[in-house]
PDB file of C-alpha atoms in Angstrom:
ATOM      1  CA  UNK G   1      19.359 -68.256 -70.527  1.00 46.00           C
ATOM      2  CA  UNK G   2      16.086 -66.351 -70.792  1.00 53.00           C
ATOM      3  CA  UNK G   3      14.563 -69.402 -68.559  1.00 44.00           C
ATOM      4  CA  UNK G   4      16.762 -68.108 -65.974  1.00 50.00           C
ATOM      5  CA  UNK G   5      15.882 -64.913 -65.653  1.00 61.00           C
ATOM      6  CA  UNK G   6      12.631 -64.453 -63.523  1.00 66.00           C
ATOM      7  CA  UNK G   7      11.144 -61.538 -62.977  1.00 86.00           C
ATOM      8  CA  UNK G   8       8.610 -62.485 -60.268  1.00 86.00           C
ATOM      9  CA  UNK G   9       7.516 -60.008 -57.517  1.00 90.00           C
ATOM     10  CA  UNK G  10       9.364 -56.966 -59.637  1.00 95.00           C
ATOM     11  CA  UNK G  11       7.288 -54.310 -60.697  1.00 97.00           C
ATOM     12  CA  UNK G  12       8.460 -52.583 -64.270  1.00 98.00           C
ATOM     13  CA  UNK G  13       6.344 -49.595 -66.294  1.00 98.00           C
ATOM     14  CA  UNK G  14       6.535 -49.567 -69.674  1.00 98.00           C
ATOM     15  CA  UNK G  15       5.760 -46.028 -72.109  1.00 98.00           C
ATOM     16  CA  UNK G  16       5.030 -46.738 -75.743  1.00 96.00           C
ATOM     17  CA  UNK G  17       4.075 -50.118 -74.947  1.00 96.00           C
ATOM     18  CA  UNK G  18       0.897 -50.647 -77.671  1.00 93.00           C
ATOM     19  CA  UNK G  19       3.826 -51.255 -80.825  1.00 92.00           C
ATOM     20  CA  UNK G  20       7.377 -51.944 -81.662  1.00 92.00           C
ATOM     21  CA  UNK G  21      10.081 -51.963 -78.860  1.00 95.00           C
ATOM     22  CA  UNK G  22       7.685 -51.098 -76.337  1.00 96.00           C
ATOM     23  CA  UNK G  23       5.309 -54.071 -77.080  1.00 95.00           C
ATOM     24  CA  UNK G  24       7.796 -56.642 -77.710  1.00 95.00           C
ATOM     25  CA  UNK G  25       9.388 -56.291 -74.363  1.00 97.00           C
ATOM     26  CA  UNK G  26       5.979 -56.273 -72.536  1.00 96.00           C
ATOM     27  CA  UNK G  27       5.204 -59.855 -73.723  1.00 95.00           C
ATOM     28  CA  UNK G  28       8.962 -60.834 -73.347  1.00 94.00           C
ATOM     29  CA  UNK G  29       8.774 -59.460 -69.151  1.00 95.00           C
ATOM     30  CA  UNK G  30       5.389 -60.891 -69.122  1.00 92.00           C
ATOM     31  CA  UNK G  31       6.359 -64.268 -69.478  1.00 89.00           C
ATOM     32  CA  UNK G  32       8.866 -64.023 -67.133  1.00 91.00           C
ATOM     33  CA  UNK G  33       6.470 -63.051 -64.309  1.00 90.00           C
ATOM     34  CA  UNK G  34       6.872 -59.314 -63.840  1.00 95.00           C
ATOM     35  CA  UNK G  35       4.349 -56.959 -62.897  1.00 97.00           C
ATOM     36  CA  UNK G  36       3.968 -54.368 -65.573  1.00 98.00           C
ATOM     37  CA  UNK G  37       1.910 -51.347 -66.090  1.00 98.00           C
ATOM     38  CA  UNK G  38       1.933 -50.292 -69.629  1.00 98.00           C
ATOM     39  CA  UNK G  39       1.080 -47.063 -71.610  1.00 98.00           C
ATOM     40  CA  UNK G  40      -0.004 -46.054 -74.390  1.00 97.00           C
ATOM     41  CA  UNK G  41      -1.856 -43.232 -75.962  1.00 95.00           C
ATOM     42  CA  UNK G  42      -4.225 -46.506 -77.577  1.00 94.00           C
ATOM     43  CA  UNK G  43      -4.490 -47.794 -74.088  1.00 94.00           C
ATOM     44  CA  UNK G  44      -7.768 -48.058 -72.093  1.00 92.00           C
ATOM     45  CA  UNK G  45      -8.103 -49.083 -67.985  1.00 94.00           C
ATOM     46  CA  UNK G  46      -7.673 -52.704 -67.971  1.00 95.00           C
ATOM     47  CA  UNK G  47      -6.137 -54.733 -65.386  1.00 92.00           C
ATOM     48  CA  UNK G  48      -5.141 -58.989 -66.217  1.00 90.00           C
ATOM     49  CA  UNK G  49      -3.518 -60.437 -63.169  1.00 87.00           C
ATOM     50  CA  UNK G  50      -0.186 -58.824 -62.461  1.00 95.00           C
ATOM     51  CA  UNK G  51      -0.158 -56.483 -66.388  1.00 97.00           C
ATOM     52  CA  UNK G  52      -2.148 -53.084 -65.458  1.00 98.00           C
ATOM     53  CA  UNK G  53      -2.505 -51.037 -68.556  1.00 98.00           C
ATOM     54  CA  UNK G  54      -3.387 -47.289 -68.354  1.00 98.00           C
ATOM     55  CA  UNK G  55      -3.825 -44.865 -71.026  1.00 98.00           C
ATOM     56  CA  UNK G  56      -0.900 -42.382 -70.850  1.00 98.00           C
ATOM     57  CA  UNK G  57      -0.056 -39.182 -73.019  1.00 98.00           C
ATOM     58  CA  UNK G  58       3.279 -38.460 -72.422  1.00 98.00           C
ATOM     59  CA  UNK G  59       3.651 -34.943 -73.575  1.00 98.00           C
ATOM     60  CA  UNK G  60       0.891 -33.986 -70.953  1.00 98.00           C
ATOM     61  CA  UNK G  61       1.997 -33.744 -67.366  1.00 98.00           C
ATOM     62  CA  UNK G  62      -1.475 -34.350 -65.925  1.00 98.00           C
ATOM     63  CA  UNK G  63      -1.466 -37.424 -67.894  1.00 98.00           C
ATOM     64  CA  UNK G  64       1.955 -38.675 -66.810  1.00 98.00           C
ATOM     65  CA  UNK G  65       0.838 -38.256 -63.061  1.00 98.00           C
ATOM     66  CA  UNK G  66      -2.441 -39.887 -63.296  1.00 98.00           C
ATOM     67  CA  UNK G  67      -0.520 -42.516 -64.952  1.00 98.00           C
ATOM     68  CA  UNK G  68       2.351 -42.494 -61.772  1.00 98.00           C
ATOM     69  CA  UNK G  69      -0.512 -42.634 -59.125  1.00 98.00           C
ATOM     70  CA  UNK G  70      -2.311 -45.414 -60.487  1.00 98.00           C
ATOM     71  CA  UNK G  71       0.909 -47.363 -61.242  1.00 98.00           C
ATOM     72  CA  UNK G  72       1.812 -46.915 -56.867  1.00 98.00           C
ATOM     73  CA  UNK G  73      -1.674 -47.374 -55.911  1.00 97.00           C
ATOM     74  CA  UNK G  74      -1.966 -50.750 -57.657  1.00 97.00           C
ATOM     75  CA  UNK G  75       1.484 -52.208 -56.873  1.00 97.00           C
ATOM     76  CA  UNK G  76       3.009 -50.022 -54.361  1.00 96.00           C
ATOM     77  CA  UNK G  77       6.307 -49.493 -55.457  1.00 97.00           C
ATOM     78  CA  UNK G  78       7.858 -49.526 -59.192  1.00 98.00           C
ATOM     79  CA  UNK G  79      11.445 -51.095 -59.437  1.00 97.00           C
ATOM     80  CA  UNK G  80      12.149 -50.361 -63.253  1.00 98.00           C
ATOM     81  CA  UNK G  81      10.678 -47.438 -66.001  1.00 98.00           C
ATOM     82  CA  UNK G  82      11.670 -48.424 -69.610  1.00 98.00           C
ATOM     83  CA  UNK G  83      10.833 -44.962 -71.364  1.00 98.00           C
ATOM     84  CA  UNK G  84      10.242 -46.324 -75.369  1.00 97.00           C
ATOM     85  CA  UNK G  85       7.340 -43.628 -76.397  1.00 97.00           C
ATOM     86  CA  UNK G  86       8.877 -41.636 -79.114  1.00 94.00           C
ATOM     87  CA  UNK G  87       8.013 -40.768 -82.546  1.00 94.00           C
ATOM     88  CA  UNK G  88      10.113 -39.614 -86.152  1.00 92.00           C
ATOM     89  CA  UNK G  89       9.446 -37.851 -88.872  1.00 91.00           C
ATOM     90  CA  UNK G  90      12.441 -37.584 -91.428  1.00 91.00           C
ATOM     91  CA  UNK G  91      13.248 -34.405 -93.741  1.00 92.00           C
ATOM     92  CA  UNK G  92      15.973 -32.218 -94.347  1.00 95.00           C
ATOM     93  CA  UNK G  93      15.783 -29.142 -91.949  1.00 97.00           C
ATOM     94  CA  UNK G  94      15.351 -26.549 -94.324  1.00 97.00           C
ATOM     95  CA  UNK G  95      12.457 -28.548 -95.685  1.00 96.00           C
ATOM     96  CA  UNK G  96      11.174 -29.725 -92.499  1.00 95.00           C
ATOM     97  CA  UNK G  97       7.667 -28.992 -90.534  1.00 97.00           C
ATOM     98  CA  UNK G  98       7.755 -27.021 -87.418  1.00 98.00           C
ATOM     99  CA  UNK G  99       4.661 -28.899 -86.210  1.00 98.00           C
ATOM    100  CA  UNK G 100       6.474 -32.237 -86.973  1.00 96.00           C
ATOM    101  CA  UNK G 101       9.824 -30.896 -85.180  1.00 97.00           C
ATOM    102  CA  UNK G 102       7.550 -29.799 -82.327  1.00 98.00           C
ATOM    103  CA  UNK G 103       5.484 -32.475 -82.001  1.00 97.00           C
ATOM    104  CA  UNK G 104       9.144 -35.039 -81.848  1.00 97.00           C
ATOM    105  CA  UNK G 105      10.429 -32.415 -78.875  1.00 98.00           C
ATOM    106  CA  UNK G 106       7.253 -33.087 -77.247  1.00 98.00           C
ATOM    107  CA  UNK G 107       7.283 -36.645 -77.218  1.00 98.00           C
ATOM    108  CA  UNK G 108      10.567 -38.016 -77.210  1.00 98.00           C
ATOM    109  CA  UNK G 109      12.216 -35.099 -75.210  1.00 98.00           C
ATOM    110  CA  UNK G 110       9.098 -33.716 -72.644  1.00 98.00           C
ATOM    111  CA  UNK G 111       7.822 -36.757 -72.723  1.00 98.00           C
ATOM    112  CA  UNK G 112      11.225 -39.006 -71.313  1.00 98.00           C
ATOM    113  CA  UNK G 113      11.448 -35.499 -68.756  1.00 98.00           C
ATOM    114  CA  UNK G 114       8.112 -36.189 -67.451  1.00 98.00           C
ATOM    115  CA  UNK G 115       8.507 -39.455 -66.525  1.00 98.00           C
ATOM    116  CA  UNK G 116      11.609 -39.760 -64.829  1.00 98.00           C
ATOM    117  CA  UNK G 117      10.555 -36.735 -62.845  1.00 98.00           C
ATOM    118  CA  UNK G 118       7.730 -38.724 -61.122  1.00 98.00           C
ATOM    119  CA  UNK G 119       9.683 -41.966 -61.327  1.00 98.00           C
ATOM    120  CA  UNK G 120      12.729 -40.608 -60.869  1.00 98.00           C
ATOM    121  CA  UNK G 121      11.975 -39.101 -57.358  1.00 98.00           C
ATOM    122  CA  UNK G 122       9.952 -42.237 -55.992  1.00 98.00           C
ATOM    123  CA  UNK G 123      13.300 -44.120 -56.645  1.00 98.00           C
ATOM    124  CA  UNK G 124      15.052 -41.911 -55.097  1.00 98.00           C
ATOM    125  CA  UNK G 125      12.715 -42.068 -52.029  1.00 98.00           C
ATOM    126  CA  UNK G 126      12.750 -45.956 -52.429  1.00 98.00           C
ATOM    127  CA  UNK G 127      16.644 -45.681 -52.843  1.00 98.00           C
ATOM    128  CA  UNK G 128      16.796 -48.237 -55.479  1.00 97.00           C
ATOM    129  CA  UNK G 129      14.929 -48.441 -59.151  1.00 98.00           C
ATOM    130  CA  UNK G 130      16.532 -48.510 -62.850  1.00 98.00           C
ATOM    131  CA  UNK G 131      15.698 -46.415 -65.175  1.00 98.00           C
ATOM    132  CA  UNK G 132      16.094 -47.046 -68.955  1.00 98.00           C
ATOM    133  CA  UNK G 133      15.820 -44.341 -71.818  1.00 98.00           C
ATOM    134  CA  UNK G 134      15.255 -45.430 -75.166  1.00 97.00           C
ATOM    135  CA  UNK G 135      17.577 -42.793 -77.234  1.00 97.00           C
ATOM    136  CA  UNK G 136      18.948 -44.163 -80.737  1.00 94.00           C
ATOM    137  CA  UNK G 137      21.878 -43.812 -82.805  1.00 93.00           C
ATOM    138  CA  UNK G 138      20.571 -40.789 -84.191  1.00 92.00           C
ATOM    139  CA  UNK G 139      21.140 -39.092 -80.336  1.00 95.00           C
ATOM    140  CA  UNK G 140      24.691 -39.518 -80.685  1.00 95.00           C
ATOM    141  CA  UNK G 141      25.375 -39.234 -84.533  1.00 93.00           C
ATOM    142  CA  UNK G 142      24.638 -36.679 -86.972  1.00 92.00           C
ATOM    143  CA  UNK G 143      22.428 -38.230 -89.596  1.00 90.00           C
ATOM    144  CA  UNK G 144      20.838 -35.929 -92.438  1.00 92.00           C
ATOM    145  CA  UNK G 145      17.120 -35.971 -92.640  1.00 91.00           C
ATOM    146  CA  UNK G 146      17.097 -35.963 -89.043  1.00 92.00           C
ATOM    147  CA  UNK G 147      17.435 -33.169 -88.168  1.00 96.00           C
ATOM    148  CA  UNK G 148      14.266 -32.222 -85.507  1.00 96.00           C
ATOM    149  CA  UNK G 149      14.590 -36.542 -84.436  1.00 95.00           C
ATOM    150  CA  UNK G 150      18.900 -35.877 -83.590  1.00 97.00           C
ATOM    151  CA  UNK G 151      17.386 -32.945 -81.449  1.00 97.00           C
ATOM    152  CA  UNK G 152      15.281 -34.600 -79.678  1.00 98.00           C
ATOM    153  CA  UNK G 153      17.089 -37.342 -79.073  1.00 97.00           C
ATOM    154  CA  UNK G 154      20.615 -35.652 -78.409  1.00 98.00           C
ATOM    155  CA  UNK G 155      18.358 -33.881 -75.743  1.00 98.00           C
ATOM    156  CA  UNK G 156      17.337 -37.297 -74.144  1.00 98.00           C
ATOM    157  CA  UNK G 157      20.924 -38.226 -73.814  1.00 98.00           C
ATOM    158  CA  UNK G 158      21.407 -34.616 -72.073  1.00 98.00           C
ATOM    159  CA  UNK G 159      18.940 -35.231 -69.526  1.00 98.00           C
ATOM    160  CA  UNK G 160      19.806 -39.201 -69.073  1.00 98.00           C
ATOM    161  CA  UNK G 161      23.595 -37.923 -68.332  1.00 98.00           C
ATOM    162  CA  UNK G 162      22.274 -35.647 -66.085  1.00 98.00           C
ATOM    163  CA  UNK G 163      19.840 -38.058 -64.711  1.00 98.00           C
ATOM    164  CA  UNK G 164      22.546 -40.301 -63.791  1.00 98.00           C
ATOM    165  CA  UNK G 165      24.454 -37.724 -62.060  1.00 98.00           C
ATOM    166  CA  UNK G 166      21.465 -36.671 -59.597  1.00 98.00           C
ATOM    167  CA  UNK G 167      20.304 -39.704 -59.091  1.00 98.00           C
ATOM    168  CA  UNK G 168      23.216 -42.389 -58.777  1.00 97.00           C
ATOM    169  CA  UNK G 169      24.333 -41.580 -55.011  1.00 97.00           C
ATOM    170  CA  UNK G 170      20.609 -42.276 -53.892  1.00 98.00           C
ATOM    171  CA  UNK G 171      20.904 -45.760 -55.597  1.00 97.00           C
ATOM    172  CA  UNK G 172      19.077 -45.323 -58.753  1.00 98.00           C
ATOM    173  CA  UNK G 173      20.685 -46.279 -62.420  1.00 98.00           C
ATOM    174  CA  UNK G 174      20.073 -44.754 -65.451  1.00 98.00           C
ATOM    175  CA  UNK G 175      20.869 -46.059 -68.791  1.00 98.00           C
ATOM    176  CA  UNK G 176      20.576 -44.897 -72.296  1.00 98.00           C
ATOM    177  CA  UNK G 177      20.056 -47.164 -74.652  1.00 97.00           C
ATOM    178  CA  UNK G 178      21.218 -46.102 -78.093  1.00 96.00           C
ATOM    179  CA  UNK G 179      19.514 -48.745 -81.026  1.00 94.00           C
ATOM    180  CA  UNK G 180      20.536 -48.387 -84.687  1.00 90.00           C
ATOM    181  CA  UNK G 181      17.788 -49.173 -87.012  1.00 87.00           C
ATOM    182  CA  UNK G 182      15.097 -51.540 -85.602  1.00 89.00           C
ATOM    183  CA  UNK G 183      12.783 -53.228 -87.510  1.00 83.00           C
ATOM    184  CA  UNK G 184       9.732 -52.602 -86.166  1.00 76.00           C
ATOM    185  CA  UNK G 185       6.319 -50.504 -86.754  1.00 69.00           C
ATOM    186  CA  UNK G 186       8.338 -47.225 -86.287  1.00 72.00           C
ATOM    187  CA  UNK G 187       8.740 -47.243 -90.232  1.00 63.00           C
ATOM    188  CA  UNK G 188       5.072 -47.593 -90.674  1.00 68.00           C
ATOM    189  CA  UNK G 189       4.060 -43.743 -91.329  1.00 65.00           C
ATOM    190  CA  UNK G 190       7.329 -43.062 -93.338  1.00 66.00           C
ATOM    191  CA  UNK G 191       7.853 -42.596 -96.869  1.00 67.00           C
ATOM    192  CA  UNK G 192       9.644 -44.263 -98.773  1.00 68.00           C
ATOM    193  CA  UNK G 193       9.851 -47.361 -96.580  1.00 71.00           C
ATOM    194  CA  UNK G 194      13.756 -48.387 -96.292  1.00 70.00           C
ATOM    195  CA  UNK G 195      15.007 -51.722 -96.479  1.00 74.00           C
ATOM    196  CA  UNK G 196      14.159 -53.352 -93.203  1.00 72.00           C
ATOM    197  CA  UNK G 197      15.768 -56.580 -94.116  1.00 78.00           C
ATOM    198  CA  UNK G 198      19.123 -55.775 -91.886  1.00 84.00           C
ATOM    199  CA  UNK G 199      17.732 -54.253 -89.196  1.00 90.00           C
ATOM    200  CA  UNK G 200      18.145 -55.257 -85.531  1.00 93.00           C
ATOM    201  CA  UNK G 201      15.269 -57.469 -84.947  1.00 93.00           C
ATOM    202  CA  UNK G 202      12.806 -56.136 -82.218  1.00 94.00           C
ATOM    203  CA  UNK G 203      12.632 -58.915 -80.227  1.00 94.00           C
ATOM    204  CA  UNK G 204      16.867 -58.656 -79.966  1.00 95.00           C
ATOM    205  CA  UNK G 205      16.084 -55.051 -78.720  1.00 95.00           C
ATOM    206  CA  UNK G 206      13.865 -56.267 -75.753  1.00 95.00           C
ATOM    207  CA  UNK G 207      16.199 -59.049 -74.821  1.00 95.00           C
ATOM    208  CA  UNK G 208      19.096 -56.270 -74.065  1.00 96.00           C
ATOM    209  CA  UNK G 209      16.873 -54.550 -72.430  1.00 97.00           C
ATOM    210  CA  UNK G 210      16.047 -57.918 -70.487  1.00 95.00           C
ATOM    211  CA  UNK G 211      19.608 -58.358 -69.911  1.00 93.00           C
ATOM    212  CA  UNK G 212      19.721 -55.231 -68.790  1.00 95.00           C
ATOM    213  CA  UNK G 213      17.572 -54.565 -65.784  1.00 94.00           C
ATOM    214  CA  UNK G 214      19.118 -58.304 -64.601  1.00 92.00           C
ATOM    215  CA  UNK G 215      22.779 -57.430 -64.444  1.00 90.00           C
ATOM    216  CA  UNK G 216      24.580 -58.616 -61.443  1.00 89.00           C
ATOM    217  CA  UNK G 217      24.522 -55.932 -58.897  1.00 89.00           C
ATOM    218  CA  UNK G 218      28.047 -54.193 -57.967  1.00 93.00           C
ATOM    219  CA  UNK G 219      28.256 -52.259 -61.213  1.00 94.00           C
ATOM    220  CA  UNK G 220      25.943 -49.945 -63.023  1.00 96.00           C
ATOM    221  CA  UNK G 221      25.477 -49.518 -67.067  1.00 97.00           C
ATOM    222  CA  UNK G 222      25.468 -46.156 -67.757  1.00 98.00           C
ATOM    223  CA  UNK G 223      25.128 -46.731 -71.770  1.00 97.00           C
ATOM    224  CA  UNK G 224      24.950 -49.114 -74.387  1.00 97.00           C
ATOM    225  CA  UNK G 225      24.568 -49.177 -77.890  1.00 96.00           C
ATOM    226  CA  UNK G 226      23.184 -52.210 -79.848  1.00 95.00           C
ATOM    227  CA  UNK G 227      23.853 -51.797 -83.846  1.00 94.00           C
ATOM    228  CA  UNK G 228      22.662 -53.883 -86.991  1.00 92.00           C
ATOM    229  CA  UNK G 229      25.117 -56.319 -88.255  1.00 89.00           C
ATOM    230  CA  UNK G 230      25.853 -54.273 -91.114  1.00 85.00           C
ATOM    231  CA  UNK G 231      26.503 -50.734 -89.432  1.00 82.00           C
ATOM    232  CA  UNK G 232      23.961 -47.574 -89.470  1.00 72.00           C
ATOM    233  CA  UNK G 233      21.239 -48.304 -92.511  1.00 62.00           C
TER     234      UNK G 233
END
């Protein structure tokens, strides 16, 4: 099915694109022929063919609009923004650090506001573009030890419903995407390490997300959730 699926001549911008969900569905679009510019706090300037990569700090503004300049200037108009920067760090609240729930507001939630802003509103000039917000399980369900990650993410899911309110009359769709567990290099800075051994794949991830920004046109997704096999892990 993938085979049918081309991508050719559509431009898509990628956050959080060095690792995990982020990568994986840069090399998947890739292949398929899409333009992409990708980044990533790791990123340096570098442009291969039709994949510009930029370096990008979401949490800064001046950063995120560098980042939407150079992504217009180079290919004129972006069609699709998959927002999958984000970062977790797990403890009860009581026992929590402020500069770890800070730093998780920052990212996931600033960061996700800052880029549809500038995306958003060239969409909305455009009068067509998709945009796709990475939330999680954990922005929908109560899950202890997650406290400052639920907030941040129940705040993306705030601002994505809101999102699609403003923006679906002027032709753009927004969709949250809410993954259970993924197994991917999100786990690599946490202790103890669960058991990734049932956890959604990555690769499955990027393929919804595939699916996603190729759905016949007449209807739009609004949300979707994509669990492991076994249920939240």
């Amino acid at each position: 099915m993938e085979s049918d699926l081309q991508l050719k001549g559509k431009t898509v911008v990628i956050t959080g694109s060095s690792k995990g969900i982020g990568k994986e569905t840069a090399t998947l679009l890739k292949d398929l022929g899409a333009n992409l510019v990708l980044g990533s706090r790791s990123n340096t300037e570098k442009i291969s063919g039709t994949v510009l990569e930029l370096p990008l700090d979401v949490t800064n503004e001046e950063s995120v609009k560098a980042f939407y300049e150079q992504s217009i200037k180079h290919f004129g108009a972006v069609d699709v923004l998959i927002n999958s920067a984000g970062v977790g760090m797990f403890a009860s609240v009581i026992d929590s650090s402020v500069e770890d729930f800070d730093q998780m507001i920052l990212v996931n939630l600033r960061g996700t506001y800052l880029t549809c802003k500038y995306f958003g509103k060239h969409m909305a000039e455009n009068g067509k573009g998709h945009i796709l917000n990475l939330v999680s399980i954990a922005g929908t369900t109560a899950l202890p030890g997650c406290g400052g990650y639920s907030a941040s993410k129940f705040g993306v899911l705030g601002l994505t419903k809101v999102l699609q309110l403003e923006l679906r009359q002027k032709g753009v769709q927004v969709t949250s995407v809410h993954p259970g567990a993924v197994s991917s290099s999100f786990w690599e800075q946490i202790e103890p390490k669960p058991d990734m051994s049932n956890m959604i794949p990555v690769k499955t991830v990027a393929k919804h997300l595939l699916y996603l920004i190729n759905q016949p046109p007449g209807a739009f997704v609004d949300e979707i959730t994509i669990m492991p096999p076994l249920g939240i892990l």
